[in-house]
CSV table of C-alpha atoms and ligand atoms in Angstrom, one decimal:
chain,number,residue,atom,x,y,z
R,1,UNK,CA,-15.0,-18.2,9.1
R,2,UNK,CA,-15.9,-15.0,7.0
R,3,UNK,CA,-16.1,-14.4,3.6
R,4,UNK,CA,-13.7,-11.4,2.3
R,5,UNK,CA,-13.7,-9.7,-0.6
R,6,UNK,CA,-10.3,-8.2,-1.5
R,7,UNK,CA,-10.3,-6.2,-4.3
R,8,UNK,CA,-6.9,-4.9,-6.2
R,9,UNK,CA,-6.4,-8.8,-4.5
R,10,UNK,CA,-3.6,-9.6,-7.2
R,11,UNK,CA,-1.4,-6.5,-6.1
R,12,UNK,CA,1.7,-6.8,-4.2
R,13,UNK,CA,-0.3,-5.9,-0.6
R,14,UNK,CA,-3.5,-7.7,-2.1
R,15,UNK,CA,-2.3,-11.2,-2.8
R,16,UNK,CA,-0.8,-11.1,0.9
R,17,UNK,CA,-4.2,-10.3,2.3
R,18,UNK,CA,-5.7,-13.1,0.2
R,19,UNK,CA,-2.6,-15.5,1.5
R,20,UNK,CA,-3.7,-14.1,5.5
R,21,UNK,CA,-7.3,-14.5,5.0
R,22,UNK,CA,-7.0,-17.9,3.8
R,23,UNK,CA,-4.3,-19.2,6.0
R,24,UNK,CA,-7.2,-18.8,8.7
R,25,UNK,CA,-9.5,-20.7,7.1
R,26,UNK,CA,-11.7,-17.9,5.5
R,27,UNK,CA,-13.0,-17.5,2.3
R,28,UNK,CA,-11.4,-15.1,-0.4
R,29,UNK,CA,-13.1,-13.7,-3.2
R,30,UNK,CA,-10.3,-11.7,-5.3
R,31,UNK,CA,-10.9,-9.1,-7.4
R,32,UNK,CA,-8.4,-7.5,-9.9
R,33,UNK,CA,-8.3,-6.3,-13.5
R,34,UNK,CA,-4.3,-6.6,-13.7
R,35,UNK,CA,-3.5,-3.0,-14.7
R,36,UNK,CA,-1.4,-2.8,-12.0
R,37,UNK,CA,-1.6,-6.2,-10.3
R,38,UNK,CA,-0.4,-9.3,-11.6
R,39,UNK,CA,-1.4,-13.4,-12.2
R,40,UNK,CA,1.6,-14.4,-11.1
R,41,UNK,CA,1.1,-12.9,-7.6
R,42,UNK,CA,-2.0,-15.4,-7.1
R,43,UNK,CA,-1.5,-18.6,-9.4
R,44,UNK,CA,-0.2,-20.8,-6.1
R,45,UNK,CA,-3.8,-19.8,-4.7
R,46,UNK,CA,-6.1,-21.3,-7.0
R,47,UNK,CA,-5.7,-24.6,-5.6
R,48,UNK,CA,-7.0,-23.7,-2.1
R,49,UNK,CA,-10.9,-24.3,-2.7
R,50,UNK,CA,-11.5,-21.3,-0.6
R,51,UNK,CA,-10.4,-19.0,-2.9
R,52,UNK,CA,-12.0,-17.2,-6.2
R,53,UNK,CA,-10.8,-14.9,-8.4
R,54,UNK,CA,-13.7,-11.9,-10.4
R,55,UNK,CA,-11.8,-10.3,-13.0
R,56,UNK,CA,-13.3,-6.7,-13.1
R,57,UNK,CA,-12.7,-3.4,-13.3
R,58,UNK,CA,-14.0,-2.0,-9.9
R,59,UNK,CA,-15.1,1.3,-11.5
R,60,UNK,CA,-17.7,-0.3,-12.9
R,61,UNK,CA,-21.2,-2.1,-11.1
R,62,UNK,CA,-19.5,-4.8,-9.1
R,63,UNK,CA,-21.6,-7.9,-8.5
R,64,UNK,CA,-21.0,-10.6,-5.9
R,65,UNK,CA,-23.3,-13.5,-5.4
R,66,UNK,CA,-24.3,-14.2,-1.9
R,67,UNK,CA,-23.0,-12.9,1.1
R,68,UNK,CA,-19.8,-11.1,1.8
R,69,UNK,CA,-18.5,-10.1,5.8
R,70,UNK,CA,-15.6,-7.8,4.7
R,71,UNK,CA,-14.7,-5.9,2.1
R,72,UNK,CA,-10.7,-4.7,1.5
R,73,UNK,CA,-10.7,-2.0,-0.7
R,74,UNK,CA,-7.0,-2.6,-2.0
R,75,UNK,CA,-7.8,-1.7,-5.9
R,76,UNK,CA,-5.0,1.3,-7.2
R,77,UNK,CA,-2.1,2.0,-8.8
R,78,UNK,CA,0.4,2.7,-6.1
R,79,UNK,CA,3.6,3.7,-7.8
R,80,UNK,CA,4.4,6.7,-8.5
R,81,UNK,CA,5.7,6.0,-11.9
R,82,UNK,CA,2.3,4.0,-12.2
R,83,UNK,CA,-0.5,6.5,-11.8
R,84,UNK,CA,1.8,9.3,-13.5
R,85,UNK,CA,1.1,6.9,-16.3
R,86,UNK,CA,-2.5,6.0,-15.6
R,87,UNK,CA,-3.9,9.3,-14.2
R,88,UNK,CA,-7.3,8.9,-15.1
R,89,UNK,CA,-7.6,5.2,-13.5
R,90,UNK,CA,-5.8,6.0,-10.8
R,91,UNK,CA,-8.4,9.2,-9.9
R,92,UNK,CA,-11.6,6.5,-11.1
R,93,UNK,CA,-10.4,3.9,-9.0
R,94,UNK,CA,-10.2,6.0,-5.6
R,95,UNK,CA,-13.7,7.8,-6.3
R,96,UNK,CA,-15.6,5.4,-8.6
R,97,UNK,CA,-14.2,2.5,-7.3
R,98,UNK,CA,-14.7,3.1,-3.8
R,99,UNK,CA,-18.3,4.3,-4.3
R,100,UNK,CA,-19.0,1.1,-6.1
R,101,UNK,CA,-17.4,-0.9,-2.8
R,102,UNK,CA,-19.2,1.1,-0.2
R,103,UNK,CA,-22.5,0.4,-2.2
R,104,UNK,CA,-21.7,-3.1,-2.0
R,105,UNK,CA,-20.6,-2.8,1.7
R,106,UNK,CA,-23.9,-1.5,1.9
R,107,UNK,CA,-26.1,-4.0,0.1
R,108,UNK,CA,-24.4,-7.0,1.8
R,109,UNK,CA,-24.2,-5.4,5.2
R,110,UNK,CA,-20.2,-6.0,5.1
R,111,UNK,CA,-17.6,-4.0,6.7
R,112,UNK,CA,-15.0,-2.3,4.5
R,113,UNK,CA,-11.8,-1.2,5.2
R,114,UNK,CA,-10.0,1.7,2.6
R,115,UNK,CA,-6.3,1.4,1.9
R,116,UNK,CA,-5.6,5.3,1.9
R,117,UNK,CA,-2.5,6.2,2.2
R,118,UNK,CA,0.7,8.7,3.6
R,119,UNK,CA,0.1,10.3,0.2
R,120,UNK,CA,-3.2,11.8,2.0
R,121,UNK,CA,0.0,14.4,4.1
R,122,UNK,CA,1.3,15.8,1.0
R,123,UNK,CA,4.5,17.1,1.8
R,124,UNK,CA,4.1,17.4,4.9
R,125,UNK,CA,4.6,20.5,7.1
R,126,UNK,CA,4.1,18.3,10.3
R,127,UNK,CA,6.9,15.8,11.0
R,128,UNK,CA,6.2,13.0,11.9
R,129,UNK,CA,2.9,12.8,10.7
R,130,UNK,CA,-0.3,12.2,13.3
R,131,UNK,CA,-3.7,11.4,11.9
R,132,UNK,CA,-5.2,14.5,12.6
R,133,UNK,CA,-2.9,16.4,10.4
R,134,UNK,CA,-5.2,17.5,7.4
R,135,UNK,CA,-1.9,17.2,4.7
R,136,UNK,CA,-0.3,19.9,2.4
R,137,UNK,CA,-1.4,18.4,-1.5
R,138,UNK,CA,-0.7,20.2,-4.5
R,139,UNK,CA,-4.3,19.1,-5.8
R,140,UNK,CA,-3.6,19.6,-9.9
R,141,UNK,CA,0.1,18.6,-9.4
R,142,UNK,CA,1.1,15.3,-11.2
R,143,UNK,CA,1.1,13.7,-8.0
R,144,UNK,CA,-2.7,14.8,-7.1
R,145,UNK,CA,-4.4,12.1,-9.4
R,146,UNK,CA,-3.3,10.0,-6.3
R,147,UNK,CA,-3.3,12.0,-3.4
R,148,UNK,CA,-7.0,13.3,-4.3
R,149,UNK,CA,-8.2,10.1,-5.1
R,150,UNK,CA,-7.3,8.7,-1.9
R,151,UNK,CA,-8.8,12.0,0.2
R,152,UNK,CA,-11.9,11.4,-1.7
R,153,UNK,CA,-11.7,8.1,-1.0
R,154,UNK,CA,-11.4,8.7,3.0
R,155,UNK,CA,-14.5,11.5,2.5
R,156,UNK,CA,-16.8,9.3,0.4
R,157,UNK,CA,-16.3,6.4,2.9
R,158,UNK,CA,-17.1,8.8,5.8
R,159,UNK,CA,-19.8,9.7,4.4
R,160,UNK,CA,-21.3,6.1,3.6
R,161,UNK,CA,-20.5,5.5,7.6
R,162,UNK,CA,-22.3,8.9,8.4
R,163,UNK,CA,-25.0,8.7,6.2
R,164,UNK,CA,-25.9,4.7,6.0
R,165,UNK,CA,-24.0,3.0,9.3
R,166,UNK,CA,-21.7,1.4,6.6
R,167,UNK,CA,-19.1,0.0,9.6
R,168,UNK,CA,-15.9,1.5,7.6
R,169,UNK,CA,-12.0,1.2,9.0
R,170,UNK,CA,-9.6,3.5,7.1
R,171,UNK,CA,-6.0,2.8,7.0
R,172,UNK,CA,-2.7,5.4,6.0
R,173,UNK,CA,-0.2,3.1,4.6
R,174,UNK,CA,3.3,4.4,4.8
R,175,UNK,CA,5.9,3.2,2.4
R,176,UNK,CA,5.6,-0.3,2.3
R,177,UNK,CA,7.8,-3.1,0.5
R,178,UNK,CA,8.2,-6.7,0.4
R,179,UNK,CA,8.4,-9.8,-2.6
R,180,UNK,CA,5.4,-9.4,-4.9
R,181,UNK,CA,6.4,-5.9,-6.0
R,182,UNK,CA,7.0,-5.4,-9.3
R,183,UNK,CA,10.4,-5.1,-10.4
R,184,UNK,CA,9.6,-2.2,-12.9
R,185,UNK,CA,7.1,-0.4,-10.9
R,186,UNK,CA,9.3,2.8,-10.6
R,187,UNK,CA,9.6,2.7,-7.2
R,188,UNK,CA,13.1,2.8,-5.2
R,189,UNK,CA,12.9,-0.6,-3.6
R,190,UNK,CA,12.6,-2.3,-6.9
R,191,UNK,CA,14.4,0.2,-8.7
R,192,UNK,CA,17.5,0.3,-6.4
R,193,UNK,CA,17.4,-4.0,-5.9
R,194,UNK,CA,17.4,-4.4,-9.3
R,195,UNK,CA,20.1,-1.6,-9.7
R,196,UNK,CA,22.3,-3.1,-7.4
R,197,UNK,CA,21.9,-6.5,-8.5
R,198,UNK,CA,22.5,-5.8,-12.3
R,199,UNK,CA,25.9,-4.3,-10.6
R,200,UNK,CA,24.1,-0.6,-12.5
R,201,UNK,CA,24.5,2.8,-11.0
R,202,UNK,CA,21.4,3.2,-8.2
R,203,UNK,CA,19.3,6.3,-9.5
R,204,UNK,CA,19.1,8.8,-6.3
R,205,UNK,CA,16.8,11.2,-7.3
R,206,UNK,CA,17.5,14.9,-6.0
R,207,UNK,CA,20.1,14.8,-3.1
R,208,UNK,CA,19.1,11.7,-1.7
R,209,UNK,CA,18.4,13.8,1.8
R,210,UNK,CA,14.5,13.6,1.2
R,211,UNK,CA,13.1,10.8,3.9
R,212,UNK,CA,11.2,7.7,4.0
R,213,UNK,CA,10.0,4.7,6.5
R,214,UNK,CA,10.1,1.5,5.1
R,215,UNK,CA,7.6,-1.1,6.6
R,216,UNK,CA,7.6,-4.8,6.0
R,217,UNK,CA,4.8,-6.4,4.2
R,218,UNK,CA,4.0,-8.8,6.7
R,219,UNK,CA,3.8,-6.1,9.3
R,220,UNK,CA,1.9,-4.1,7.3
R,221,UNK,CA,-0.8,-7.5,6.9
R,222,UNK,CA,-0.8,-7.9,10.8
R,223,UNK,CA,-1.9,-4.5,11.4
R,224,UNK,CA,-4.5,-4.4,8.5
R,225,UNK,CA,-6.2,-7.4,10.5
R,226,UNK,CA,-5.8,-6.1,14.0
R,227,UNK,CA,-7.5,-2.8,12.7
R,228,UNK,CA,-10.5,-4.8,10.2
R,229,UNK,CA,-11.4,-6.9,13.8
R,230,UNK,CA,-11.0,-3.5,16.1
R,231,UNK,CA,-13.8,-1.2,16.6
R,232,UNK,CA,-11.9,1.7,15.6
R,233,UNK,CA,-13.0,3.8,12.5
R,234,UNK,CA,-9.6,5.0,12.0
R,235,UNK,CA,-8.1,6.6,9.9
R,236,UNK,CA,-5.2,4.7,11.0
R,237,UNK,CA,-1.3,5.2,10.5
R,238,UNK,CA,0.2,2.1,9.6
R,239,UNK,CA,3.8,2.2,9.3
R,240,UNK,CA,7.5,1.5,10.3
R,241,UNK,CA,8.7,4.8,11.9
R,242,UNK,CA,12.5,3.9,11.4
R,243,UNK,CA,13.2,6.8,8.8
R,244,UNK,CA,16.0,6.7,6.5
R,245,UNK,CA,17.5,9.5,4.1
R,246,UNK,CA,17.0,8.1,0.4
R,247,UNK,CA,20.7,8.2,0.4
R,248,UNK,CA,21.2,6.0,3.3
R,249,UNK,CA,18.7,4.0,1.6
R,250,UNK,CA,20.8,3.2,-1.3
R,251,UNK,CA,23.8,2.5,0.6
R,252,UNK,CA,22.3,-0.2,2.9
R,253,UNK,CA,20.9,-1.9,-0.3
R,254,UNK,CA,24.3,-1.6,-1.4
R,255,UNK,CA,25.5,-3.2,1.6
R,256,UNK,CA,22.8,-5.7,1.5
R,257,UNK,CA,23.4,-6.8,-1.8
R,258,UNK,CA,27.1,-7.2,-1.7
R,259,UNK,CA,26.7,-4.8,-5.0
R,260,UNK,CA,29.9,-3.0,-6.8
R,261,UNK,CA,27.3,-0.5,-7.6
R,262,UNK,CA,27.7,3.2,-7.3
R,263,UNK,CA,25.3,6.2,-6.6
R,264,UNK,CA,24.4,8.4,-9.6
R,265,UNK,CA,21.6,11.7,-9.0
R,266,UNK,CA,18.9,12.1,-11.3
R,267,UNK,CA,16.3,14.7,-11.3
R,268,UNK,CA,14.1,15.1,-8.1
R,269,UNK,CA,10.9,14.4,-9.4
R,270,UNK,CA,7.6,17.1,-8.9
R,271,UNK,CA,6.6,17.2,-5.5
R,272,UNK,CA,8.1,14.9,-3.8
R,273,UNK,CA,7.8,14.8,-0.4
R,274,UNK,CA,10.6,15.8,1.8
R,275,UNK,CA,10.2,14.0,4.5
R,276,UNK,CA,7.7,11.2,5.6
R,277,UNK,CA,7.7,9.4,9.3
R,278,UNK,CA,4.7,7.6,10.2
R,279,UNK,CA,3.6,8.6,14.2
R,280,UNK,CA,2.2,4.8,15.0
R,281,UNK,CA,1.1,5.9,18.3
R,282,UNK,CA,-2.5,5.5,17.6
R,283,UNK,CA,-1.9,2.4,16.1
R,284,UNK,CA,0.0,0.9,19.2
R,285,UNK,CA,-2.7,1.9,21.1
R,286,UNK,CA,-5.8,0.8,19.5
R,287,UNK,CA,-4.4,-2.4,17.7
R,288,UNK,CA,-3.4,-4.3,20.7
R,289,UNK,CA,0.1,-2.8,20.9
R,290,UNK,CA,0.8,-3.7,17.1
R,291,UNK,CA,4.3,-2.7,16.7
R,292,UNK,CA,6.8,-3.4,13.4
R,293,UNK,CA,8.6,-6.8,14.5
R,294,UNK,CA,10.4,-6.7,10.8
R,295,UNK,CA,14.2,-4.9,11.0
R,296,UNK,CA,14.8,-3.1,7.6
R,297,UNK,CA,17.8,-5.9,6.9
R,298,UNK,CA,15.5,-8.9,7.6
R,299,UNK,CA,12.9,-7.4,5.2
R,300,UNK,CA,15.1,-6.4,2.5
R,301,UNK,CA,16.8,-10.0,2.7
R,302,UNK,CA,14.1,-11.5,1.7
R,303,UNK,CA,12.8,-8.7,-0.9
R,304,UNK,CA,16.5,-9.1,-2.5
R,305,UNK,CA,16.0,-13.0,-2.7
R,306,UNK,CA,12.5,-12.7,-4.1
R,307,UNK,CA,14.2,-10.2,-6.9
R,308,UNK,CA,17.1,-11.9,-7.4
R,309,UNK,CA,14.9,-14.5,-8.8
R,310,UNK,CA,13.2,-11.9,-10.8
R,311,UNK,CA,16.9,-9.9,-12.3
R,312,UNK,CA,18.0,-13.7,-13.4
N,401,LIG,N1,13.6,8.0,-5.6
N,401,LIG,C1,14.9,7.9,-6.1
N,401,LIG,N2,15.1,7.1,-6.8
N,401,LIG,C2,14.5,6.1,-7.8
N,401,LIG,C3,12.9,5.8,-7.2
N,401,LIG,C4,12.6,6.7,-6.2
N,401,LIG,O1,15.8,8.3,-5.6
N,401,LIG,O2,15.2,5.1,-8.1
N,401,LIG,C5,12.9,8.3,-4.6
N,401,LIG,C6,11.8,9.1,-4.8
N,401,LIG,O3,12.4,10.3,-5.2
N,401,LIG,C7,11.0,9.5,-3.0
N,401,LIG,C8,11.9,8.1,-2.6
N,401,LIG,O4,12.5,7.4,-3.6
N,401,LIG,O5,12.0,10.6,-2.3
N,401,LIG,C9,10.6,7.4,-2.5
N,401,LIG,O6,9.9,7.1,-3.8
N,401,LIG,P1,9.1,6.0,-4.3
N,401,LIG,O7,8.7,6.0,-5.6
N,401,LIG,O8,9.6,4.4,-3.8
N,401,LIG,O9,7.7,6.3,-3.6
N,401,LIG,P2,7.3,7.7,-3.0
N,401,LIG,O10,7.3,7.6,-1.2
N,401,LIG,O11,7.7,8.4,-3.3
N,401,LIG,O12,5.5,7.6,-3.0
């Protein structure tokens, strides 16, 4: 049994991680300040004696009593709409928050897994994206607050590894979806599903020719657990390589919800990446043949069922 700290544990991915470690009999300390996370995501976990919650902004000094074996640093706004609304908090959690989490890892002798992102590749000039690509990021654009915070977080994580010998793992997470995404987080999955369920037009930004590759949350969590336990420092891409245009994605949502919604075209956000697809050959190799198992159709059905309640 291990004692695991999950920052951002009340968020979309964080709450699935809490559940996974509790299921394996580990002790989970969840830390969140509910800026974008939600108490609803973890309400069902409080009856588990191995679960505890610390309300905390991780950009300030983190104190945890007793031993800690692993820290999964997942605290951050992650939707473009959120980080445009919270630019300074986003920069602070990626920089100061990562520094605090690494300081705690050093103090406790814990292994730290950093949640990084495909956004470190920016609007990529290499396709699909491999871990050795250095990226194409606009540091002063509106998305820069997230992209640069995560790039700094990677640099800080590697510095603690090299200078202090802290055991670290870095994952670059590509677009992930599933139950517990926030209905109003502004990302394409909740937007399109909510619009389709309400019979409203689906708002495709730009001409919809930009691509994304969507990974179901259970596939991501399996990859994260394997990475934490592997001896590979990373960074490692984890995502589903099935690539779709946003227009194709809109059509898939309309079809799976059986909606009569139409599609409208809105302006493309500044610096919106034109294409994104993970090269997952490294993950396959170092994570024991890890592969996404959940098809887009199966994952979307579960996600649509989750949002049906929320929309109602
Ligand atoms: N998008 C869209 N309509 C929406 C929300 C998003 O067409 O209502 C597009 C967005 O411009 C981007 C893609 O969908 O090209 C994915 O956006 P999201 O915000 O989910 O995440 P990103 O991959 O950009 O971080």
